[in-house]
Amino acid sequence: MATAALGAAVAFVSPVGAAPVASGTSVASASSTASWAAGTRAYLVITAPGDTSAVQTAVTNNGGTVFAHYDAIGVIVAHSTSSAFAGTMRGVSGVQQVGATRTSDVPADAYNPVLPAAPSQATTTLTESNRWDMTQIKADKAWAVTTGSPTVKVGVLDTGVDDLHQDIAPNFNAADSASCAYGKADTRTGAWRDVGEHGTHVAGTIAAAKNGKGVIGVAPGVKVSSVRIAEPNTSMFFAENTVCGFMWAGDHGFKVTNNSYYTDPWMFNCPDNVDQAAIIEGVRRAQEYAENKGSLQIAAAGNSNYDLANKRTDTSSPNDSTPVTRTITNACIDIPTELPGVVTVAAMGNGNVKASYSNFGRSIIDIAAPGGDGASGVYSTLPGGKYGTMNGTSMASPHVAGVAALLASTNPGATPADLRAKLATQAADTACPADSRCTGTTANNAFFGEGQVDALKAVGGTPPPGAYFENAVDVAIADNSTVESPLSVTGVSGNAPATLKVGVDIKHTYRGDLVLSLVAPDGTVYTLEDFPNNDGTDNVARTYTVNASSEVAAGTWKLRVSDLASQDIGKIDAWNLTF
């Protein structure tokens, strides 16, 4: 693990003004009038939930400033330039724990944060097509049942999201987006935008729009919000940022959050270290708050090919200064993925195989999903209207978040515990390979947990019977002509499926003359077949499958037949559509 985000090209990719005070959560800051000073460090000060005013006063009286406070969980984000601050505060009545959240200074940007630039947008000529990761989890079949409900909100806690992207804008929820960089919510327009590429890629996998261009997300009918918890320049995710992100998720009704990162600067936080113990407790309380408000957290397991159930050493922490090699035990945990209640996701390659880099661990991994490996990467959205491929558990986690969003859409009253149970139930059991590290059973093991997510099973098993429409009126096909047979589709809401069936019955004495096309109500032409000129077989009696998912179903569809030669004629005897 290099930096904290868990994804870009198998590397770990390890966003402030005053926010409105949400129900039960105070984020007022005494530092609004403070100025940055060299040597400023950040701390979590843990006290009893409720009224934190006395401890806030103690922070100020002991050489610190209150940058933010979350009264509902008893967590204060404090800044101080004093090396004695933490030790002194640990002796204050009512203070339960104090921990430094980083081994480097808080950037000056925390006191006057720069808004991320709005990237210029490129248009795309790419059209939606089946991708290996979506077909592997049967998302393409699940869309025929549901694409998800717009009432379901998914939070992307990451490097930010390009809300202007052509494939994200239709499903983006700006009203519930913010930056939580530095540990305090910044609700200025655009504060949520990407300071890298990672978060935009994750958001596309969850909910890229089903709009005929680029890619389709696992749950293209739900809404996504960006909570940028990565800091600019470093793209690091410190504990106070994660606390802010989870509190925001709880107060803004996120049904699911995706967390493709670990909390910097420690790959593993150990409870026998006073600083790391406070980090564990602060983030744990925030996650528990979000869950109690109805939010399920999904998190990436990590990209170090590391056995999380057999921890021995950590050589990459702290990653904000100089890493050291340290001996650790299983009591040390990867945050947030190993926190209670968080769904831990391992990555699979193209096929029922563990991705080479994916962390694993018996009773640690909950579920698996495609994350890509080598040349078979996960293709998704990138800032500026672009698209690209990444590999990582960061890419696996949003597949699970998307399936959880589909589950929430079809089970509106489901609690986080319900969704966790349903994720386990719908998963496709995946047996261990011939690898001694993979312990457990086919039903639950160290590499794949409960198995690989199955979006189709999650939304009900099989698509419902499709609506059927037929035109049996004959249409003559003359030599060197083009004719069309119309078919009116009514009573079908939404878009056509990705597996629209087109049944064709044409009588013709030389089908090598023919080119067959389906014309959508908006005039878009889908070529069904261009027969080879030397195909002298009589007639056409076939069913074609067309990805018409970008088309509105209702309207007049047409079968177009072009006869490109002389001597042989025929007729459209009948044709049909099955939605």
XYZ file of C-alpha atoms in Angstrom:
579
model
C 0.000 0.000 0.000
C 1.565 3.243 -1.096
C -0.977 5.998 -0.630
C -4.406 5.505 0.739
C -6.790 5.158 -2.209
C -7.239 1.565 -3.169
C -7.290 1.413 -6.874
C -5.590 3.283 -9.655
C -3.666 0.781 -11.710
C -3.323 -1.461 -8.679
C -1.659 1.309 -6.691
C -3.368 2.657 -3.616
C -4.730 6.021 -4.345
C -4.570 6.196 -0.551
C -12.185 18.488 -0.569
C -14.008 24.325 3.517
C -16.291 26.904 4.778
C -18.805 26.431 7.533
C -21.369 23.710 6.951
C -24.944 23.930 8.140
C -25.365 22.322 11.522
C -27.141 19.032 10.886
C -29.451 17.293 13.314
C -27.445 15.992 16.248
C -24.113 17.058 14.764
C -22.236 20.263 15.416
C -19.521 21.264 13.017
C -19.065 24.832 14.172
C -15.426 25.811 14.289
C -13.552 28.052 16.664
C -10.769 28.197 14.091
C -12.781 30.296 11.654
C -10.842 33.310 12.902
C -7.567 31.454 13.478
C -4.682 31.657 11.048
C -2.404 28.865 9.981
C 0.995 28.511 11.590
C 3.897 26.268 10.729
C 3.944 23.165 12.896
C 0.159 22.894 13.179
C -0.883 19.315 13.891
C -4.358 17.778 14.006
C -5.823 15.709 16.860
C -8.990 13.809 17.649
C -10.122 14.604 21.178
C -12.635 12.011 22.358
C -15.182 12.727 25.071
C -18.688 11.633 26.022
C -21.305 12.189 23.291
C -23.542 15.171 23.878
C -22.389 18.571 25.108
C -18.684 18.937 24.308
C -18.435 22.619 25.283
C -16.369 22.029 28.420
C -13.778 19.995 26.556
C -13.742 22.565 23.748
C -12.892 25.204 26.339
C -10.100 22.996 27.621
C -8.716 22.671 24.095
C -8.530 26.457 23.815
C -7.057 26.862 27.306
C -4.299 24.362 26.576
C -2.787 25.784 23.421
C -5.211 24.439 20.842
C -8.048 25.570 18.616
C -11.266 23.726 17.829
C -11.341 23.172 14.083
C -14.590 21.164 14.145
C -16.692 19.307 16.672
C -19.185 16.467 16.353
C -21.190 16.596 19.545
C -23.420 13.633 18.696
C -20.449 11.280 18.935
C -18.212 13.264 21.308
C -15.403 13.875 18.809
C -13.528 17.160 18.519
C -11.038 17.948 15.751
C -8.397 20.125 17.382
C -5.319 21.882 16.002
C -2.245 22.866 17.949
C 1.381 23.808 17.404
C 2.315 22.651 20.906
C 4.158 19.349 21.251
C 2.702 19.073 24.777
C -0.910 19.479 23.648
C -1.915 15.821 23.450
C -0.317 14.858 26.745
C -1.853 17.797 28.549
C -5.336 17.152 27.135
C -5.204 13.515 28.199
C -5.159 14.734 31.793
C -8.265 16.929 31.409
C -11.443 15.818 33.169
C -13.962 14.423 30.714
C -11.377 13.633 28.037
C -11.342 9.929 27.205
C -8.705 9.778 24.457
C -6.530 12.106 22.415
C -4.655 11.133 19.287
C -2.617 12.862 16.627
C -4.131 12.047 13.249
C -0.990 12.630 11.200
C 2.776 12.805 11.515
C 2.968 15.835 9.231
C 1.710 19.390 9.519
C -1.823 20.394 8.612
C -1.559 22.242 5.272
C -2.241 25.976 5.162
C -4.966 25.167 2.635
C -7.088 23.907 5.535
C -7.648 27.504 6.634
C -8.426 28.905 3.197
C -9.192 25.933 0.958
C -8.955 26.345 -2.782
C -11.891 25.028 -4.771
C -10.972 22.275 -7.224
C -11.150 23.448 -10.814
C -14.164 22.534 -12.913
C -12.602 20.421 -15.665
C -13.353 21.210 -19.294
C -15.504 18.460 -20.741
C -14.820 16.298 -23.781
C -17.684 14.669 -25.628
C -17.578 11.003 -26.518
C -18.506 8.944 -29.540
C -18.366 5.793 -27.418
C -21.638 3.930 -27.162
C -22.640 1.712 -24.278
C -21.728 -1.936 -24.687
C -21.477 -4.986 -22.483
C -18.335 -4.977 -20.334
C -16.787 -8.017 -18.722
C -17.185 -6.733 -15.172
C -20.893 -6.016 -15.609
C -21.671 -9.302 -17.339
C -19.626 -11.195 -14.724
C -21.972 -9.984 -11.966
C -25.034 -10.101 -14.279
C -25.689 -6.382 -13.926
C -26.648 -6.243 -17.614
C -29.463 -8.714 -16.888
C -30.477 -6.985 -13.654
C -31.207 -3.770 -15.573
C -34.118 -5.530 -17.269
C -35.656 -5.819 -13.789
C -34.614 -2.468 -12.315
C -31.941 0.149 -12.779
C -32.441 1.330 -9.207
C -34.571 3.994 -7.593
C -33.716 7.725 -7.707
C -34.788 7.875 -4.059
C -31.721 5.809 -3.119
C -28.698 7.993 -2.390
C -25.180 6.582 -2.583
C -22.274 8.537 -1.144
C -18.862 8.340 -2.794
C -16.293 9.114 -0.080
C -13.178 9.551 -2.159
C -10.977 12.019 -4.046
C -14.097 13.812 -5.286
C -16.336 13.391 -8.312
C -16.580 15.274 -11.597
C -20.269 16.156 -11.439
C -20.111 17.701 -14.935
C -19.178 14.429 -16.629
C -21.688 13.473 -19.334
C -22.247 10.038 -17.781
C -22.445 11.230 -14.154
C -24.314 14.537 -14.382
C -27.749 12.913 -14.958
C -27.495 11.039 -11.643
C -25.476 13.502 -9.573
C -26.923 14.868 -6.325
C -25.236 18.201 -5.682
C -27.531 19.109 -2.777
C -25.980 16.374 -0.635
C -22.377 16.753 -1.814
C -19.531 18.470 0.004
C -15.844 18.400 0.821
C -14.747 16.924 4.140
C -11.047 17.519 3.564
C -9.322 18.523 6.812
C -12.295 17.294 8.874
C -14.896 20.017 8.402
C -17.657 20.096 5.783
C -17.281 22.629 2.972
C -20.566 23.026 1.103
C -19.429 25.556 -1.488
C -20.431 24.631 -5.030
C -17.744 22.436 -6.546
C -15.895 21.715 -3.290
C -16.811 18.079 -3.953
C -14.972 17.916 -7.294
C -12.157 15.498 -7.992
C -8.607 16.364 -6.978
C -7.460 13.251 -8.858
C -9.283 10.678 -10.977
C -10.068 7.925 -8.517
C -13.430 9.104 -7.165
C -14.878 9.832 -10.600
C -13.953 6.325 -11.751
C -15.611 4.831 -8.665
C -18.777 6.926 -9.141
C -19.149 5.746 -12.735
C -18.975 2.108 -11.718
C -21.765 2.683 -9.212
C -24.192 4.816 -11.214
C -23.043 6.019 -14.635
C -26.214 6.906 -16.507
C -27.933 4.521 -18.904
C -27.978 7.151 -21.626
C -26.519 5.467 -24.701
C -23.010 6.881 -24.305
C -19.841 5.730 -22.596
C -20.554 3.227 -19.821
C -23.391 2.097 -17.560
C -23.063 1.811 -13.786
C -24.268 -1.154 -11.751
C -27.241 0.923 -10.521
C -27.801 3.591 -13.201
C -31.113 4.703 -11.727
C -29.868 5.767 -8.271
C -28.362 9.085 -7.230
C -24.717 9.604 -6.286
C -23.274 12.278 -4.046
C -19.610 13.179 -3.672
C -18.067 13.639 -0.249
C -14.471 14.507 -0.988
C -12.360 13.295 1.917
C -9.024 13.366 0.086
C -6.842 16.418 0.507
C -5.472 18.182 -2.569
C -1.853 17.628 -3.636
C -1.427 14.514 -1.473
C -4.777 12.728 -2.069
C -4.533 11.480 1.502
C -7.475 10.494 3.657
C -6.835 11.389 7.288
C -9.026 10.276 10.195
C -10.751 13.625 10.747
C -11.772 13.640 7.075
C -13.287 10.167 7.394
C -15.122 11.155 10.590
C -16.605 14.155 8.772
C -17.547 11.973 5.797
C -19.411 9.391 7.860
C -21.213 12.059 9.876
C -22.261 13.734 6.611
C -23.479 10.395 5.251
C -25.648 9.792 8.292
C -27.132 13.274 8.343
C -27.836 13.362 4.604
C -29.666 10.086 4.210
C -27.122 8.066 2.248
C -28.398 4.521 2.025
C -24.956 3.268 0.989
C -21.455 4.715 1.007
C -18.441 3.498 -0.921
C -15.042 3.738 0.747
C -12.177 2.817 -1.570
C -9.318 3.969 0.659
C -7.648 3.379 3.982
C -7.298 6.064 6.612
C -3.869 7.684 6.416
C -1.177 7.733 7.631
C -1.341 4.216 9.119
C -2.129 1.220 6.972
C -3.096 -0.455 10.240
C -4.104 1.337 13.425
C -3.091 -0.446 16.621
C -5.035 -0.031 19.890
C -1.859 -0.171 22.011
C -0.726 3.135 20.477
C -2.430 6.137 22.104
C -2.697 8.118 18.874
C -3.960 5.200 16.800
C -6.382 4.107 19.517
C -8.045 7.530 19.340
C -8.226 7.244 15.543
C -9.920 3.850 15.847
C -12.438 5.151 18.369
C -13.241 8.389 16.531
C -13.807 6.771 13.148
C -15.671 3.848 14.752
C -18.100 6.242 16.434
C -18.694 8.115 13.177
C -19.330 4.897 11.255
C -21.696 3.690 13.951
C -23.514 7.046 13.801
C -23.950 6.720 10.030
C -25.211 3.147 10.355
C -27.680 4.106 13.080
C -28.991 6.744 10.670
C -29.581 4.040 8.037
C -26.337 4.044 6.038
C -24.408 0.894 5.065
C -20.668 1.327 4.484
C -18.922 -0.692 1.745
C -15.106 -0.661 1.742
C -12.182 -1.952 -0.300
C -10.010 -4.611 1.335
C -6.685 -3.279 -0.001
C -4.175 -4.052 -2.718
C -1.155 -5.578 -0.956
C -1.939 -9.296 -1.401
C -1.885 -9.315 2.406
C -3.542 -11.795 4.764
C -5.652 -9.541 6.983
C -6.327 -12.493 9.298
C -2.626 -13.080 9.917
C -1.026 -9.666 10.459
C 2.674 -9.639 11.284
C 4.409 -6.523 9.907
C 3.642 -3.134 8.410
C 6.385 -1.569 6.316
C 4.519 1.354 4.733
C 3.420 3.503 7.675
C 3.324 6.356 8.416
C 2.951 7.314 4.776
C 2.811 11.079 5.352
C 6.407 11.208 6.601
C 9.001 8.393 6.867
C 7.647 4.832 6.912
C 9.172 2.383 9.365
C 8.982 -1.373 9.687
C 6.935 -2.331 12.718
C 5.640 -5.563 14.184
C 1.863 -5.703 14.437
C -0.851 -8.191 15.463
C -4.406 -8.914 14.408
C -5.558 -6.355 16.977
C -4.313 -3.713 14.520
C -6.974 -2.893 11.947
C -7.308 -1.391 8.501
C -9.735 1.524 8.785
C -12.486 1.746 7.702
C -12.691 -1.693 6.080
C -12.179 -3.680 9.309
C -14.535 -1.638 11.469
C -17.637 -3.430 12.783
C -20.538 -3.252 10.352
C -18.464 -2.307 7.309
C -18.701 -4.681 4.323
C -15.150 -5.672 3.300
C -14.697 -6.301 -0.429
C -11.990 -8.353 -2.142
C -11.206 -8.053 -5.844
C -11.599 -10.609 -8.619
C -10.109 -10.660 -12.068
C -11.843 -11.516 -15.326
C -13.317 -14.873 -14.311
C -13.839 -16.557 -10.960
C -10.299 -15.803 -9.804
C -8.757 -13.733 -7.044
C -7.092 -10.601 -8.375
C -3.348 -11.006 -7.865
C -3.049 -7.910 -5.656
C -6.186 -8.289 -3.534
C -5.922 -8.540 0.231
C -7.660 -11.558 1.732
C -8.406 -13.114 5.094
C -10.664 -15.733 6.630
C -13.577 -14.081 8.454
C -12.345 -10.672 7.272
C -13.454 -10.647 3.628
C -17.239 -10.408 3.375
C -17.753 -10.513 -0.377
C -15.943 -10.227 -3.708
C -16.491 -8.395 -6.989
C -14.609 -7.559 -10.193
C -11.674 -5.240 -9.604
C -9.673 -6.025 -12.715
C -6.227 -7.527 -13.048
C -3.515 -6.933 -15.620
C -4.903 -6.225 -19.072
C -8.478 -6.886 -17.911
C -9.158 -3.646 -16.079
C -12.401 -2.020 -15.024
C -13.486 0.615 -17.550
C -15.291 3.629 -16.138
C -15.557 7.410 -16.086
C -12.669 9.859 -15.648
C -12.796 13.634 -15.083
C -13.383 15.881 -18.066
C -15.872 13.630 -19.838
C -13.236 10.962 -20.342
C -13.082 7.216 -19.744
C -10.344 4.829 -18.735
C -9.311 1.598 -17.075
C -8.152 0.999 -13.500
C -7.454 -2.097 -11.412
C -7.832 -2.455 -7.666
C -10.050 -3.357 -4.759
C -11.115 0.266 -5.193
C -12.811 -0.893 -8.376
C -14.347 -3.975 -6.727
C -15.966 -2.082 -3.851
C -18.208 0.149 -6.036
C -19.593 -2.937 -7.791
C -20.798 -4.096 -4.369
C -22.042 -0.598 -3.491
C -24.045 -0.631 -6.724
C -25.593 -4.016 -5.927
C -26.394 -2.788 -2.400
C -28.117 0.224 -3.989
C -30.182 -2.114 -6.172
C -31.105 -4.111 -3.064
C -32.118 -0.911 -1.296
C -34.195 0.066 -4.326
C -36.141 -3.181 -4.327
C -36.343 -3.319 -0.502
C -37.076 0.289 0.510
C -37.429 -0.481 4.203
C -34.202 -2.462 4.490
C -31.864 -1.515 7.324
C -28.058 -1.659 6.991
C -28.168 -5.030 8.767
C -30.791 -6.226 6.287
C -28.676 -5.116 3.347
C -25.588 -6.857 4.767
C -27.576 -10.074 5.103
C -29.020 -9.753 1.592
C -25.561 -9.132 0.119
C -24.423 -12.394 1.692
C -27.497 -14.283 0.491
C -27.331 -13.166 -3.135
C -23.594 -13.804 -3.526
C -22.559 -16.620 -5.853
C -20.469 -19.151 -3.908
C -16.927 -19.216 -5.261
C -14.616 -22.085 -4.356
C -11.005 -21.654 -3.319
C -8.391 -22.237 -5.991
C -5.445 -24.570 -5.391
C -3.850 -22.061 -3.019
C -3.097 -22.939 0.606
C -3.745 -19.344 1.677
C -7.421 -19.733 0.795
C -8.973 -21.392 3.818
C -12.627 -22.044 4.484
C -15.428 -23.516 2.431
C -16.945 -22.878 -0.971
C -19.731 -21.014 0.802
C -17.357 -18.728 2.739
C -13.597 -18.507 2.421
C -10.563 -16.271 2.821
C -10.377 -15.136 -0.812
C -14.023 -14.452 -1.697
C -15.951 -14.375 1.587
C -19.580 -15.200 0.858
C -18.777 -15.199 -2.861
C -19.097 -12.898 -5.842
C -21.976 -10.415 -6.011
C -24.821 -11.362 -8.356
C -26.854 -8.303 -9.327
C -29.555 -10.309 -11.077
C -30.156 -12.521 -8.082
C -30.114 -9.448 -5.866
C -33.059 -7.895 -7.716
C -35.173 -11.002 -7.983
C -33.530 -13.815 -9.915
C -34.850 -13.593 -13.458
C -36.253 -10.794 -15.569
C -40.046 -10.658 -15.764
C -41.732 -11.818 -18.992
C -41.270 -9.148 -21.634
C -44.089 -7.274 -23.366
C -44.668 -8.630 -26.890
C -45.645 -6.656 -29.994
C -46.123 -7.943 -33.560
C -46.931 -6.566 -37.022
C -48.254 -9.293 -39.336
C -49.197 -6.976 -42.213
C -47.315 -7.921 -45.392
C -44.977 -5.348 -46.888
C -43.723 -6.021 -50.427
C -39.958 -5.849 -51.049
C -39.206 -4.811 -54.636
C -35.832 -4.992 -56.368
C -33.431 -2.146 -55.522
C -35.736 -0.647 -52.917
C -35.957 0.093 -49.208
C -39.168 -0.547 -47.299
C -40.227 -0.208 -43.683
C -42.816 -1.926 -41.508
C -43.971 0.080 -38.465
C -44.770 -1.303 -35.033
C -46.391 0.787 -32.308
C -45.233 0.047 -28.754
C -47.457 1.252 -25.935
C -47.762 0.601 -22.215
C -44.036 -0.010 -21.668
C -42.450 2.584 -19.378
C -38.836 3.604 -19.320
C -36.197 2.517 -21.766
C -35.991 -0.577 -23.929
C -33.847 -3.401 -22.520
C -30.254 -4.167 -23.358
C -31.581 -7.489 -24.683
C -34.420 -6.337 -26.930
C -35.533 -9.314 -29.042
C -36.349 -8.614 -32.703
C -38.111 -11.508 -34.436
C -38.031 -11.367 -38.249
C -39.999 -13.434 -40.802
C -39.133 -12.415 -44.364
C -40.006 -14.326 -47.496
C -37.405 -13.691 -50.214
C -35.864 -15.863 -52.922
C -32.280 -14.607 -52.447
C -31.479 -13.151 -49.056
C -27.973 -12.157 -50.148
C -29.680 -9.059 -51.586
C -30.848 -7.879 -48.160
C -29.750 -5.539 -45.385
C -31.971 -5.578 -42.269
C -32.150 -2.758 -39.714
C -34.211 -1.802 -36.691
C -35.175 1.870 -36.500
C -35.923 3.221 -33.023
C -38.663 5.814 -32.392
C -36.069 8.602 -32.344
C -34.645 7.506 -35.712
C -31.559 5.691 -34.419
C -30.702 2.808 -36.733
C -29.479 -0.561 -35.446
C -28.139 -2.879 -38.138
C -29.464 -6.387 -37.635
C -27.757 -8.159 -40.520
C -26.062 -7.418 -43.836
C -26.216 -10.742 -45.652
C -23.215 -11.738 -47.818
C -23.873 -11.182 -51.497
C -23.355 -14.870 -52.230
C -25.940 -16.059 -49.679
C -28.515 -17.568 -52.035
C -30.668 -19.088 -49.304
C -34.375 -18.319 -49.399
C -36.081 -16.348 -46.607
C -35.064 -14.968 -43.195
C -36.520 -16.446 -40.027
C -34.377 -15.248 -37.131
C -34.471 -13.515 -33.776
C -31.885 -10.800 -33.177
C -30.828 -9.311 -29.839
C -30.291 -5.553 -29.768
C -28.912 -3.389 -26.968
C -31.542 -0.669 -27.182
C -31.164 0.414 -23.575
C -30.599 4.046 -24.575
C -33.966 4.192 -26.347
C -37.347 5.079 -24.889
C -39.462 1.962 -25.265
C -42.787 3.578 -26.133
C -43.227 4.834 -29.681
C -43.147 3.628 -33.262
C -40.369 1.203 -34.113
C -39.675 0.122 -37.691
C -38.143 -2.852 -39.424
C -36.207 -1.520 -42.417
C -35.336 -3.865 -45.282
C -33.136 -2.809 -48.191
C -32.948 -4.897 -51.374
C -29.684 -3.983 -53.087
C -29.903 -6.074 -56.281
C -32.165 -7.132 -59.130
C -34.061 -10.310 -60.055
C -35.279 -11.481 -56.618
C -38.157 -10.003 -54.659
C -40.124 -10.862 -51.534
C -42.053 -9.478 -48.596
C -41.916 -8.774 -44.881
C -44.359 -11.458 -43.743
C -44.278 -10.511 -40.043
C -41.963 -9.205 -37.381
C -42.092 -8.679 -33.608
C -40.446 -7.076 -30.592
C -40.136 -8.604 -27.131
C -39.181 -6.170 -24.353
